[in-house]
C-alpha positions as semicolon CSV with decimal commas, in nm:
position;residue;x (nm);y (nm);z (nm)
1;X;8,578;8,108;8,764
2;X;8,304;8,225;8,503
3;X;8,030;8,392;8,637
4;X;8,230;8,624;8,874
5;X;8,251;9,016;8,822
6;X;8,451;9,276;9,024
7;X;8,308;9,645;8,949
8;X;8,557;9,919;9,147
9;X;8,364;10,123;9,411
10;X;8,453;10,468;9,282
11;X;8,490;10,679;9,608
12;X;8,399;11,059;9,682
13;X;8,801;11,139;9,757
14;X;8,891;10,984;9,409
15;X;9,017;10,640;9,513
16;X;8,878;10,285;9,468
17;X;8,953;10,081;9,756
18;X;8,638;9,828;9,786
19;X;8,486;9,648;9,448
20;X;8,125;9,532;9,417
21;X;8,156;9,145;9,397
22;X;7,890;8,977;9,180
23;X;7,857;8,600;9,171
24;X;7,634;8,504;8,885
25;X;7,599;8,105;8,854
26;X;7,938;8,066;8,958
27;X;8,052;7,681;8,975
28;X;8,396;7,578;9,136
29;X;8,574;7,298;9,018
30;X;8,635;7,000;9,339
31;X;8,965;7,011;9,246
32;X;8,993;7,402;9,321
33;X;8,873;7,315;9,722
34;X;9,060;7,437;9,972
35;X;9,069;7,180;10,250
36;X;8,832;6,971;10,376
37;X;8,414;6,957;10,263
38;X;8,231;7,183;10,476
39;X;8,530;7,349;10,655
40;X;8,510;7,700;10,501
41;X;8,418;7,891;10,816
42;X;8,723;7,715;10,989
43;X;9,012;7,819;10,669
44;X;8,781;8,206;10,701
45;X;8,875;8,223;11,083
46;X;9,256;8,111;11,023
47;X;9,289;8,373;10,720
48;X;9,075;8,672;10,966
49;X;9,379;8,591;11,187
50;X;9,650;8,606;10,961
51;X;9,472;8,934;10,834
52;X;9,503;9,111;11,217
53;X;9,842;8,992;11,236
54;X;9,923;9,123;10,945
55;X;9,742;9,470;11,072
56;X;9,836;9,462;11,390
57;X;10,236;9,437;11,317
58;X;10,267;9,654;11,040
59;X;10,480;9,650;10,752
60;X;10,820;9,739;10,889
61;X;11,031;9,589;11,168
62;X;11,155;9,744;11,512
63;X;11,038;9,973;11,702
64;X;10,821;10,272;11,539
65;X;10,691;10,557;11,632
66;X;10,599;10,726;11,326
67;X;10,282;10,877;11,391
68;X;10,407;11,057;11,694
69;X;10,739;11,184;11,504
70;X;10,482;11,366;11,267
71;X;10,273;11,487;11,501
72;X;10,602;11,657;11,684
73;X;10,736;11,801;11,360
74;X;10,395;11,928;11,316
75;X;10,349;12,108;11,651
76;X;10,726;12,258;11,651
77;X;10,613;12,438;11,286
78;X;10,251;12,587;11,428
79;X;10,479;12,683;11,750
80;X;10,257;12,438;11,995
81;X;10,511;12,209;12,195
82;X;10,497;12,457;12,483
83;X;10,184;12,348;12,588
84;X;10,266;12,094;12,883
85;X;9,888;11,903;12,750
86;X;9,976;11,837;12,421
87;X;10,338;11,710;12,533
88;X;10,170;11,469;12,770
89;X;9,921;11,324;12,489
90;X;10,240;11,329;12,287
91;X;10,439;11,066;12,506
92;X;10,077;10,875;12,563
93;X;10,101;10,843;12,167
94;X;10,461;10,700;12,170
95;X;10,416;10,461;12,458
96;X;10,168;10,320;12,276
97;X;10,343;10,290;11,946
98;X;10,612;10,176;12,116
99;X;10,439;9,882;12,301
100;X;10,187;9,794;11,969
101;X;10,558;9,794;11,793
102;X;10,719;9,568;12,054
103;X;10,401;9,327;11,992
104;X;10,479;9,331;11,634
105;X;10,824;9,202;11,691
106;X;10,676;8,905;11,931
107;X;10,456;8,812;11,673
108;X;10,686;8,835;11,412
109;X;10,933;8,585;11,564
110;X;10,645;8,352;11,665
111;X;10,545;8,327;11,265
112;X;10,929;8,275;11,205
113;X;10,954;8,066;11,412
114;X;10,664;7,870;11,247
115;X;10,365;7,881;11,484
116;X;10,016;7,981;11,412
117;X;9,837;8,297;11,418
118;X;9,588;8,296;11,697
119;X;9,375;8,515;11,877
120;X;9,674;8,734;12,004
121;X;9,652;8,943;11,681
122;X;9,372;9,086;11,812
123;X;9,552;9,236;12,027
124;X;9,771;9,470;11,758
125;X;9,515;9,484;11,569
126;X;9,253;9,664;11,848
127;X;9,570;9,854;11,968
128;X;9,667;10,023;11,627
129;X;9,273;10,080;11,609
130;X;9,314;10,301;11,905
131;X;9,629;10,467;11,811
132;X;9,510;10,569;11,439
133;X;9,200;10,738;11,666
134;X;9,461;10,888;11,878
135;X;9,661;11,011;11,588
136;X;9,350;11,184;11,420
137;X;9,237;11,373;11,741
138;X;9,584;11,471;11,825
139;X;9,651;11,601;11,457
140;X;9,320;11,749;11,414
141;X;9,392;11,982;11,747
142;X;9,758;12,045;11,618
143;X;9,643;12,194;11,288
144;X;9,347;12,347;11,345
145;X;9,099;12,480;11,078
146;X;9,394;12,418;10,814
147;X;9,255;12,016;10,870
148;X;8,934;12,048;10,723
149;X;9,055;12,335;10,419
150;X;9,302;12,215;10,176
151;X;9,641;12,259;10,391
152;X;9,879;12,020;10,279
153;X;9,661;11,935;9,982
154;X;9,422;11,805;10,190
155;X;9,636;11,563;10,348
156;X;9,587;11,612;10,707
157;X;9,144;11,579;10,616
158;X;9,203;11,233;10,440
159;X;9,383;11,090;10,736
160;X;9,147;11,155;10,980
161;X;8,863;11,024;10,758
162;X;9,055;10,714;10,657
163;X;9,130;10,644;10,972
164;X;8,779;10,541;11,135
165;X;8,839;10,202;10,890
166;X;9,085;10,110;11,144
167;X;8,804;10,030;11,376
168;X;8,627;9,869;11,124
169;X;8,863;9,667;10,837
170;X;8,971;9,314;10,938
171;X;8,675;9,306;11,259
172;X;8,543;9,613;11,437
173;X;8,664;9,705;11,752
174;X;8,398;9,520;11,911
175;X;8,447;9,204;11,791
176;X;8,835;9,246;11,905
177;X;8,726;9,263;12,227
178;X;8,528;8,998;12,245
179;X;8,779;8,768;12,083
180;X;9,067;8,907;12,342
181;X;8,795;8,854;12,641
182;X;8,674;8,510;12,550
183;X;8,960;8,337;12,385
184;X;9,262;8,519;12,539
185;X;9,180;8,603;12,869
186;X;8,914;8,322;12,896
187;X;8,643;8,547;12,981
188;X;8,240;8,322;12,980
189;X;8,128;8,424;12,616
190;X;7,805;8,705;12,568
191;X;7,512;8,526;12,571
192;X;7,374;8,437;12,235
193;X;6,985;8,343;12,188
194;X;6,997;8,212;11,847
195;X;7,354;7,998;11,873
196;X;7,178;7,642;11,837
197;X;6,957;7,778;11,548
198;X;7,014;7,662;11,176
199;X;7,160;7,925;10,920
200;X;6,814;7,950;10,772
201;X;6,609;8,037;11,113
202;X;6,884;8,299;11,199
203;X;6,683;8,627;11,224
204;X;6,796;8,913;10,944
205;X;6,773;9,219;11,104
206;X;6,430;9,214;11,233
207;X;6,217;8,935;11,052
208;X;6,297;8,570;11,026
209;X;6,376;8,490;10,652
C-alpha cells in the first residue's frame, strides 16, 4: 500500500537481517482484510504459532543431530575427545537434538495431517533456544581463543553471537514458558495488574500515556 517504506538495518558483521518499517498515512483497502473486523490480535497469535513451529522443527526431516556432529569433528582436529567432560556434554547435546528432532517429526505429521498449530510449538521452539546456547558454549570451549580471532574466517565468532536471537526471534524464552505453563500444562496464569485496562491506560514503561 502507499505510504509504506522498508529501509535495511545495515548490521556491524555486514548483513541486513531486520528493516526499519515506516508507515506514513498508510490506508488499506476493506477488500485487502484478512478475516473478520477487529480480529487482528487473534490471525497475529495463529501466525506467532505457525512461526515456532516452523522454528521449532527445522527445515529438514528425520532425525538430526547436526550441531553435535560439528562439534565432534571439531574436538577430534584440536585433539580434545579424551576428555571424559566434554564427551558427556557431547551426548547431553545429541539427546537433545535428538528429542527436539523427534518433536519436529510429531509436529510435522500433525500439520499433514491437517490440524492446527497450537501452543505445542513452543515447545521446539524453547528447546532449539536451549540447544543453539548449548552449541555456542560447547564450541566456544572446543576452540578456544581461535573463537573470538578470525579462525575459520570468523565463523565460529558469528555463531555464537547469532545465536542469542534464538532466545529472542519468534518470543523470548520467557514468554515460551509461560505459554507451555499456562496453556500446555494448564498452569494458573502470572498475575497481571493492568489485564482489564483499555489499550490507552496501559502504562509505557514507567508513565501512563
Amino acid at each position: 500500500a502507499p505510504g509504506v517504506e522498508i529501509r535495511p538495518i545495515h548490521q556491524i558483521d555486514g548483513g541486513m537481517r531486520f528493516n526499519e518499517v515506516y508507515l506514513t498515512d498508510v490506508r488499506v483497502p476493506v477488500d485487502h482484510q484478512i478475516g473478520e473486523l477487529n480480529q487482528g490480535w487473534r490471525l497475529a497469535t495463529a501466525m506467532l504459532m505457525y512461526e515456532r513451529v516452523a522454528i521449532g522443527t527445522g527445515q529438514t526431516g528425520g532425525v538430526q543431530h547436526a550441531r553435535t556432529d560439528k562439534l565432534i569433528r571439531a574436538a577430534k582436529k584440536r585433539a580434545r575427545l579424551d576428555s571424559p567432560v566434554l564427551r558427556q556434554e557431547l551426548m547431553k547435546l545429541y539427546s537433545a537434538e535428538v528429542c527436539q528432532s523427534l518433536m519436529g517429526m510429531r509436529t510435522r505429521a500433525e500439520a499433514q495431517a491437517g490440524k492446527t498449530p497450537g501452543p505445542g510449538g513452543s515447545l521446539g521452539k524453547l528447546a532449539g533456544a536451549s540447544i543453539a546456547a548449548t552449541y555456542r558454549d560447547l564450541s566456544l570451549s572446543i576452540i578456544g581463543p581461535g573463537a573470538v580471532a578470525d579462525e575459520d574466517n570468523g565463523r565460529w565468532s558469528l555463531e555464537a553471537l547469532t545465536t542469542f536471537a534464538s532466545g529472542i526471534a519468534g518470543g523470548t524464552n520467557e514468554i515460551q514458558r509461560n505459554i507451555i505453563g499456562e496453556r500446555v500444562l494448564g498452569l494458573p496464569r502470572e498475575p497481571s495488574v493492568d489485564k482489564d485496562l483499555p489499550f490507552s491506560e496501559l502504562r509505557v514503561s514507567t508513565q501512563r500515556s
